Coordinates of C-alpha atoms in Angstrom, one line a residue:
M1 CA 89.8 -38.3 -27.9
T2 CA 90.3 -34.9 -29.5
S3 CA 88.0 -32.0 -29.1
S4 CA 86.8 -32.5 -32.6
D5 CA 85.7 -36.1 -31.8
A6 CA 83.5 -35.0 -28.7
K7 CA 79.8 -35.2 -29.3
A8 CA 78.3 -31.7 -29.3
L9 CA 74.9 -30.7 -27.9
S10 CA 72.4 -28.8 -30.0
V11 CA 71.3 -25.4 -28.8
S12 CA 67.9 -26.8 -28.1
D13 CA 69.3 -29.6 -26.0
L14 CA 71.4 -27.2 -24.1
N15 CA 68.5 -24.9 -23.3
K16 CA 66.3 -27.8 -22.4
R17 CA 68.9 -29.3 -20.0
S18 CA 69.4 -25.9 -18.5
R19 CA 65.7 -25.4 -17.9
Q20 CA 65.3 -28.8 -16.3
A21 CA 68.3 -28.2 -14.0
L22 CA 67.0 -24.8 -12.9
E23 CA 63.5 -26.0 -12.2
R24 CA 64.8 -29.1 -10.4
D25 CA 67.5 -27.4 -8.3
M26 CA 65.8 -24.0 -7.5
G27 CA 62.2 -25.1 -7.0
E28 CA 59.7 -22.4 -5.8
V29 CA 61.1 -19.2 -4.3
W30 CA 59.8 -15.8 -2.9
V31 CA 61.5 -12.8 -4.5
E32 CA 61.0 -9.1 -3.7
G33 CA 61.8 -6.2 -6.0
E34 CA 60.6 -3.3 -8.1
L35 CA 58.4 -3.7 -11.2
S36 CA 59.5 -2.3 -14.6
N37 CA 58.6 -2.8 -18.2
V38 CA 55.1 -4.2 -17.3
S39 CA 53.4 -5.4 -20.4
K40 CA 49.8 -6.7 -20.6
P41 CA 49.1 -8.0 -24.2
A42 CA 45.7 -9.1 -25.4
S43 CA 46.5 -12.7 -24.5
G44 CA 45.9 -11.9 -20.8
H45 CA 49.4 -12.8 -19.8
I46 CA 51.5 -10.2 -18.0
Y47 CA 55.2 -9.8 -18.7
F48 CA 57.5 -7.6 -16.6
T49 CA 61.0 -7.2 -15.1
L50 CA 61.7 -7.5 -11.4
K51 CA 64.8 -5.6 -10.3
D52 CA 66.7 -4.1 -7.4
D53 CA 69.6 -1.7 -7.4
R54 CA 72.1 -4.3 -8.6
A55 CA 70.3 -6.9 -10.8
Q56 CA 67.1 -7.8 -12.7
V57 CA 65.2 -10.8 -13.9
R58 CA 62.6 -11.3 -16.6
C59 CA 59.2 -12.6 -15.2
A60 CA 56.0 -13.9 -16.7
L61 CA 52.6 -14.1 -15.0
F62 CA 50.3 -16.3 -17.1
R63 CA 46.6 -15.6 -17.6
Q64 CA 45.3 -18.4 -15.4
R65 CA 47.1 -16.8 -12.4
A66 CA 46.9 -13.1 -13.4
R67 CA 43.1 -12.9 -12.7
F68 CA 43.7 -13.8 -9.0
V69 CA 46.3 -11.1 -8.4
A70 CA 45.0 -8.1 -6.5
A71 CA 48.1 -5.9 -6.8
P72 CA 47.8 -3.3 -9.6
M73 CA 51.0 -4.4 -11.4
R74 CA 52.4 -0.9 -12.4
D75 CA 55.9 0.2 -13.1
G76 CA 57.7 1.3 -10.0
D77 CA 55.5 -0.8 -7.6
Q78 CA 57.4 -2.7 -4.9
V79 CA 56.1 -6.3 -4.8
K80 CA 56.7 -9.7 -3.5
L81 CA 56.1 -12.6 -5.8
R82 CA 56.1 -16.4 -5.5
G83 CA 57.3 -18.4 -8.5
K84 CA 59.6 -21.0 -10.1
V85 CA 62.9 -20.3 -11.8
S86 CA 62.9 -21.4 -15.4
L87 CA 64.3 -20.8 -18.9
F88 CA 62.5 -19.8 -22.1
E89 CA 64.0 -22.3 -24.5
P90 CA 63.4 -20.6 -27.9
R91 CA 65.5 -17.6 -26.8
G92 CA 67.5 -19.0 -24.0
D93 CA 66.1 -16.3 -21.7
Y94 CA 66.4 -17.0 -17.9
Q95 CA 63.1 -16.1 -16.3
L96 CA 60.9 -16.4 -13.3
I97 CA 57.4 -17.8 -13.7
A98 CA 55.2 -16.0 -11.1
E99 CA 52.4 -17.8 -9.3
A100 CA 51.3 -15.1 -6.9
V101 CA 52.0 -11.4 -6.5
Q102 CA 51.4 -9.0 -3.7
A103 CA 52.4 -5.5 -2.7
A104 CA 55.5 -5.5 -0.5
G105 CA 54.6 -4.8 3.1
L106 CA 51.0 -5.8 2.5
G107 CA 50.8 -8.2 5.3
E108 CA 51.6 -5.6 8.0
L109 CA 49.2 -3.1 6.5
L110 CA 46.4 -5.7 6.2
A111 CA 46.9 -6.7 9.8
A112 CA 46.6 -3.0 10.9
F113 CA 43.6 -2.6 8.7
E114 CA 41.8 -5.6 10.2
R115 CA 42.5 -4.6 13.8
L116 CA 41.2 -1.1 13.2
K117 CA 38.2 -2.4 11.3
A118 CA 37.2 -4.8 14.1
Q119 CA 37.6 -1.9 16.7
L120 CA 35.4 0.5 14.8
D121 CA 32.9 -2.2 14.0
G122 CA 32.6 -3.0 17.7
E123 CA 32.0 0.7 18.5
G124 CA 29.1 0.9 15.9
V125 CA 30.9 3.2 13.5
F126 CA 29.8 1.0 10.5
V127 CA 26.0 1.1 11.2
N128 CA 25.2 4.1 9.0
A129 CA 22.6 3.2 6.4
R130 CA 20.7 6.5 5.7
P131 CA 19.2 6.8 2.2
L132 CA 20.6 9.4 0.0
P133 CA 18.3 11.9 -1.7
Y134 CA 17.6 10.9 -5.2
P135 CA 18.6 12.9 -7.0
P136 CA 20.4 15.3 -4.5
R137 CA 19.6 19.0 -4.7
K138 CA 23.3 19.7 -4.3
L139 CA 26.1 17.1 -4.7
L140 CA 29.3 17.9 -2.8
I141 CA 32.3 16.0 -4.0
L142 CA 35.5 15.5 -2.0
S143 CA 38.2 14.4 -4.5
S144 CA 41.3 15.5 -6.3
A145 CA 40.7 18.2 -8.9
S146 CA 43.1 16.6 -11.3
G147 CA 42.3 12.9 -10.7
A148 CA 40.7 10.5 -13.1
A149 CA 37.9 9.8 -10.6
I150 CA 36.4 13.3 -10.8
R151 CA 36.6 13.3 -14.6
D152 CA 34.7 10.0 -14.6
V153 CA 32.1 11.2 -12.1
L154 CA 31.5 14.5 -14.0
A155 CA 31.3 12.7 -17.3
V156 CA 28.6 10.3 -16.1
L157 CA 26.7 13.0 -14.3
N158 CA 26.7 15.2 -17.4
A159 CA 25.6 12.3 -19.6
R160 CA 22.8 11.1 -17.2
W161 CA 21.6 14.2 -15.4
P162 CA 22.9 17.6 -16.8
L163 CA 20.7 19.4 -14.2
A164 CA 22.9 18.1 -11.3
D165 CA 24.2 20.9 -9.1
V166 CA 27.8 19.7 -8.4
T167 CA 30.3 21.4 -6.1
L168 CA 33.9 20.0 -6.1
I169 CA 35.9 20.5 -2.9
P170 CA 39.5 19.8 -4.0
V171 CA 41.4 17.7 -1.4
P172 CA 44.4 15.5 -1.6
V173 CA 43.5 11.8 -1.8
Q174 CA 46.9 10.3 -1.2
G175 CA 49.6 10.8 1.4
A176 CA 49.8 11.9 5.0
E177 CA 47.9 15.2 4.4
A178 CA 44.9 13.5 2.6
A179 CA 42.9 12.3 5.7
P180 CA 43.2 15.6 7.7
A181 CA 42.2 17.6 4.6
M182 CA 39.1 15.4 4.0
I183 CA 38.1 15.6 7.7
S184 CA 38.4 19.4 7.7
A185 CA 36.4 19.7 4.4
L186 CA 33.7 17.4 5.7
A187 CA 33.4 19.3 9.0
L188 CA 33.1 22.6 7.1
L189 CA 30.3 21.2 4.9
N190 CA 28.4 20.0 8.0
R191 CA 28.6 23.5 9.5
Q192 CA 27.0 25.2 6.5
K193 CA 23.4 26.0 7.4
Q194 CA 22.1 26.3 3.9
L195 CA 22.8 22.6 3.3
D196 CA 19.9 20.3 4.0
P197 CA 20.6 16.6 5.0
A198 CA 17.3 15.6 3.4
R199 CA 18.2 17.1 0.0
D200 CA 22.0 17.3 -0.2
A201 CA 24.7 14.6 -0.3
V202 CA 28.5 14.2 0.0
L203 CA 30.5 12.0 -2.3
I204 CA 34.1 11.0 -1.3
T205 CA 35.9 9.4 -4.2
R206 CA 39.2 8.7 -5.9
G207 CA 40.5 6.2 -8.5
G208 CA 42.2 2.9 -7.9
G209 CA 45.7 2.3 -6.5
S210 CA 47.8 0.1 -4.3
L211 CA 46.9 -0.4 -0.6
E212 CA 49.5 2.2 0.3
D213 CA 47.9 4.7 -2.2
L214 CA 44.5 4.2 -0.6
W215 CA 45.7 4.1 3.0
A216 CA 44.5 7.6 3.7
F217 CA 40.9 6.3 3.4
N218 CA 41.6 3.8 6.2
S219 CA 42.2 6.6 8.7
E220 CA 40.3 6.0 11.9
H221 CA 39.6 9.8 12.3
L222 CA 38.2 10.0 8.7
A223 CA 35.9 7.0 9.4
R224 CA 34.6 8.6 12.6
A225 CA 34.1 11.9 10.8
I226 CA 32.0 10.2 8.1
F227 CA 30.0 8.3 10.7
N228 CA 29.2 11.6 12.6
S229 CA 28.4 13.6 9.4
R230 CA 25.1 15.3 9.5
L231 CA 25.0 15.1 5.7
P232 CA 24.6 11.6 4.1
V233 CA 27.9 10.3 2.6
M234 CA 28.6 8.0 -0.3
S235 CA 32.1 6.5 -0.6
A236 CA 33.6 5.4 -3.9
V237 CA 37.2 4.6 -3.4
G238 CA 39.4 2.7 -5.9
H239 CA 38.2 -0.3 -8.0
E240 CA 35.5 -2.8 -7.1
V241 CA 37.9 -5.0 -5.3
D242 CA 39.3 -2.2 -3.1
T243 CA 37.6 -1.8 0.3
T244 CA 38.5 0.9 2.8
L245 CA 37.2 1.9 6.3
A246 CA 35.7 5.0 4.7
D247 CA 33.5 2.6 2.6
F248 CA 32.3 0.8 5.8
A249 CA 31.6 4.1 7.6
A250 CA 29.7 5.7 4.8
D251 CA 25.9 5.5 4.4
V252 CA 26.3 4.0 0.9
R253 CA 29.3 2.5 -0.9
A254 CA 29.8 2.4 -4.6
P255 CA 32.3 0.1 -6.2
T256 CA 33.8 2.8 -8.5
P257 CA 33.5 6.5 -9.1
S258 CA 31.5 6.0 -12.2
A259 CA 29.1 3.6 -10.4
A260 CA 28.7 6.2 -7.7
A261 CA 27.6 8.8 -10.2
E262 CA 25.1 6.3 -11.7
R263 CA 23.6 5.6 -8.3
L264 CA 23.3 9.3 -7.4
V265 CA 21.3 10.6 -10.3
P266 CA 18.7 9.1 -12.6
D267 CA 19.4 8.4 -16.3
G268 CA 17.9 11.4 -18.1
R269 CA 18.0 9.6 -21.4
A270 CA 16.1 6.7 -19.9
L271 CA 13.6 9.1 -18.4
L272 CA 13.2 10.8 -21.8
Q273 CA 12.7 7.4 -23.4
A274 CA 10.2 6.4 -20.8
L275 CA 8.4 9.7 -21.2
G276 CA 8.4 9.2 -25.0
Q277 CA 6.9 5.8 -24.5
S278 CA 4.3 7.2 -22.2
E279 CA 3.5 9.9 -24.7
A280 CA 3.1 7.3 -27.4
R281 CA 0.8 5.2 -25.2
L282 CA -1.2 8.3 -24.3
T283 CA -1.5 9.3 -28.0
R284 CA -2.6 5.8 -28.9
A285 CA -5.1 5.8 -26.1
V286 CA -6.5 9.2 -27.0
R287 CA -6.7 8.2 -30.7
A288 CA -8.6 5.0 -29.8
S289 CA -10.9 6.9 -27.5
L290 CA -11.6 9.5 -30.2
Q291 CA -12.4 6.7 -32.6
R292 CA -14.8 5.0 -30.2
E293 CA -16.5 8.4 -29.5
S294 CA -16.7 9.1 -33.2
Q295 CA -18.4 5.7 -33.8
R296 CA -20.7 6.4 -30.9
L297 CA -21.5 9.9 -32.4
D298 CA -22.3 8.3 -35.8
H299 CA -24.6 5.8 -34.1
L300 CA -26.4 8.5 -32.2
R301 CA -26.6 10.7 -35.3
A302 CA -28.3 7.8 -37.1
R303 CA -30.8 7.4 -34.3
L304 CA -31.5 11.1 -34.1
K305 CA -34.6 12.2 -36.1
H306 CA -35.7 15.7 -37.3
P307 CA -38.1 17.4 -34.8
G308 CA -40.6 17.9 -37.6
E309 CA -40.5 14.2 -38.4
Q310 CA -41.0 13.4 -34.7
L311 CA -43.9 15.8 -34.4
A312 CA -45.6 14.3 -37.5
Q313 CA -45.2 10.8 -36.0
R314 CA -46.6 12.0 -32.6
R315 CA -49.5 13.8 -34.4
Q316 CA -50.3 10.6 -36.4
H317 CA -50.1 8.6 -33.1
V318 CA -52.5 11.0 -31.4
E319 CA -55.0 10.8 -34.3
T320 CA -54.8 7.0 -34.2
L321 CA -55.6 7.1 -30.5
F322 CA -58.4 9.6 -31.0
Q323 CA -60.0 7.4 -33.7
R324 CA -59.7 4.3 -31.4
L325 CA -61.3 6.3 -28.5
Q326 CA -64.1 7.5 -30.8
R327 CA -64.8 4.0 -32.0
A328 CA -64.8 2.7 -28.4
M329 CA -67.2 5.5 -27.2
N330 CA -69.5 4.8 -30.1
H331 CA -69.5 1.1 -29.4
S332 CA -70.1 1.7 -25.7
L333 CA -72.9 4.2 -26.4
G334 CA -74.5 1.7 -28.8
Q335 CA -74.4 -1.0 -26.1
Q336 CA -76.0 1.3 -23.5
Q337 CA -78.7 2.3 -25.9
S338 CA -79.5 -1.3 -26.7
R339 CA -79.7 -2.2 -23.0
T340 CA -81.9 0.8 -22.3
A341 CA -84.2 -0.2 -25.1
Q342 CA -84.4 -3.8 -23.7
L343 CA -85.2 -2.5 -20.2
A344 CA -87.9 -0.1 -21.6
K345 CA -89.4 -2.9 -23.5
R346 CA -89.5 -5.1 -20.4
L347 CA -91.0 -2.3 -18.3
A348 CA -93.7 -1.6 -20.9
S349 CA -94.7 -5.3 -20.8
Q350 CA -95.5 -5.1 -17.1
D351 CA -99.0 -4.2 -15.5
M352 CA -98.1 -1.5 -13.1
T353 CA -101.4 -1.4 -11.2
R354 CA -101.3 -5.1 -10.5
L355 CA -97.7 -4.8 -9.4
H356 CA -98.6 -1.9 -7.1
Q357 CA -101.4 -3.8 -5.5
A358 CA -99.2 -6.9 -5.0
E359 CA -96.5 -4.8 -3.3
Q360 CA -99.1 -3.1 -1.0
A361 CA -100.4 -6.5 0.1
R362 CA -96.9 -7.7 0.7
L363 CA -96.1 -4.6 2.8
A364 CA -99.3 -5.0 4.9
Q365 CA -98.4 -8.6 5.6
L366 CA -94.8 -7.6 6.6
D367 CA -96.3 -4.9 8.9
R368 CA -98.5 -7.4 10.7
R369 CA -95.7 -9.8 11.1
L370 CA -93.5 -7.1 12.5
K371 CA -96.0 -5.9 15.0
G372 CA -96.7 -9.4 16.2
A373 CA -93.0 -10.1 16.6
V374 CA -92.5 -6.8 18.6
A375 CA -95.4 -7.7 21.0
R376 CA -94.1 -11.1 21.6
T377 CA -90.5 -9.8 22.2
L378 CA -91.8 -7.2 24.7
E379 CA -93.9 -9.7 26.6
A380 CA -90.9 -12.0 26.9
R381 CA -88.6 -9.2 28.1
R382 CA -91.2 -8.1 30.7
A383 CA -91.5 -11.6 32.1
R384 CA -87.7 -11.9 32.3
L385 CA -87.4 -8.5 34.0
S386 CA -90.0 -9.5 36.7
S387 CA -88.2 -12.7 37.4
V388 CA -84.9 -10.9 37.8
A389 CA -86.5 -8.2 40.1
R390 CA -87.9 -10.9 42.4
E391 CA -84.5 -12.6 42.6
L392 CA -82.8 -9.3 43.3
N393 CA -85.3 -8.2 45.9
A394 CA -84.9 -11.6 47.7
V395 CA -81.2 -10.9 48.3
S396 CA -81.5 -7.1 48.8
P397 CA -80.6 -5.8 52.3
L398 CA -83.4 -3.3 51.9
A399 CA -85.9 -6.1 52.0
V400 CA -84.4 -7.1 55.4
L401 CA -84.8 -3.6 56.6
G402 CA -88.4 -3.6 55.6
R403 CA -89.0 -6.4 58.0
G404 CA -88.0 -4.2 61.0
Y405 CA -84.2 -4.4 61.0
A406 CA -81.8 -1.4 60.9
I407 CA -78.2 -0.8 59.9
A408 CA -76.0 1.3 62.3
Q409 CA -73.3 3.5 60.8
D410 CA -70.7 5.8 62.5
S411 CA -69.9 9.3 61.5
T412 CA -67.5 8.0 58.7
G413 CA -70.2 5.8 57.2
Q414 CA -68.7 2.6 58.4
V415 CA -71.2 -0.1 59.4
V416 CA -71.2 -0.9 63.2
R417 CA -71.3 -4.7 63.7
R418 CA -70.3 -5.1 67.4
A419 CA -71.2 -3.1 70.5
E420 CA -67.5 -3.0 71.4
D421 CA -66.9 -0.8 68.3
T422 CA -68.9 2.1 69.9
V423 CA -68.4 4.3 72.9
P424 CA -71.0 5.9 75.2
G425 CA -72.0 9.3 73.9
Q426 CA -71.2 8.4 70.3
T427 CA -73.8 9.4 67.7
L428 CA -74.8 6.8 65.2
S429 CA -76.9 6.8 62.1
L430 CA -79.6 4.1 61.8
R431 CA -80.9 3.2 58.3
L432 CA -84.4 1.8 58.5
G433 CA -86.6 0.3 55.8
E434 CA -87.8 3.8 55.2
G435 CA -85.7 6.8 56.3
R436 CA -82.8 7.3 58.8
L437 CA -82.5 8.0 62.5
S438 CA -79.7 9.7 64.5
V439 CA -79.2 8.1 67.9
E440 CA -76.8 8.5 70.8
V441 CA -75.2 5.5 72.5
K442 CA -76.1 5.6 76.3
R443 CA -74.7 2.2 77.3
R444 CA -73.2 -0.9 75.7
H445 CA -74.4 -4.4 76.4
K446 CA -72.3 -7.5 76.0
K447 CA -73.7 -10.4 74.0

């Protein structure tokens, strides 16, 4: 069979078979190299070239996988990627379809980071949680003077709180000299006596970068310096996914430099808006209060009468009362006069002489009855008294003395009842029926 009789493949079949052979025979591989020609179109896919000093290969990282990649994917970065060898059939381009990308050497750095993090955490270096003054009287920023981070921070501060007193302390934020420079600057700020921890704050910040770019912020000595700082410290290093030891040691961590500025100061525009709303509410409240008071004033004005009118009403009221009083007095006087006339008439109809004689007879009769009652009462009381006197005399010791007995008393007036109660020569007083005798005891006789 001549060459002209052989069946020829189409270009599409050739590229398809080549793709299938590459994907079948090569499978999944790990490749390390330098990024170049990184392209990030609006579709979300990432296209780039991976090269070394002798060769290069086109690569594609599709959107579904790109969102899980933590590496920054910039030209010049050294990376490791895992992917499948394939071929783009429409152009016949040999390419590597990436599944995962990480910075070269990332495993060793991450291991060192985790070891140091565990050590410092065990020592209590990450326990700072002091509140920062809001807003700070003076804000001290440790950052690169030419970096994007300080521009973002200053832009946010100027937009939100133009009154902020900001001092930039320029320090390197990448490389071997970065950590010592930040430690020295932080120590200098803590020695300044005019700074007040209750009113001032320190912000340590820089923009995003690879793990190697941010490695200065994983310095053990910098973390200890932040922990021991007298001034409260906020750390805002890299992007939201970046985390350093400086973030853990700081009192407050912000995900980005812009977010740090937003947390440090209030939004002046929002405050002005709130103030405007408060002013509007106050104006409405005052206007409503004025309207209510105006209505109340109108009501009081309607109730208020002229003094002359009030006096005329009071004068009329007094005259009415005077007329009522006069009528009442006249009525009462008429009643008294009528009663007096009736009494006079009744008195005139009586015979005064006969009445006088009847009263004299009545008084005489009452006098006789009174005298008789008094005589009878006296006689009964005399009889009662005689009876009581006889009973009393019957039990009186004086009656016994009258029959010849005597009562002997010693010098103290005590009655002597037994001979044994005396002594020879003792003077006694004898009370007789009539009179007393003083006698001397010559001798005692037993019963």
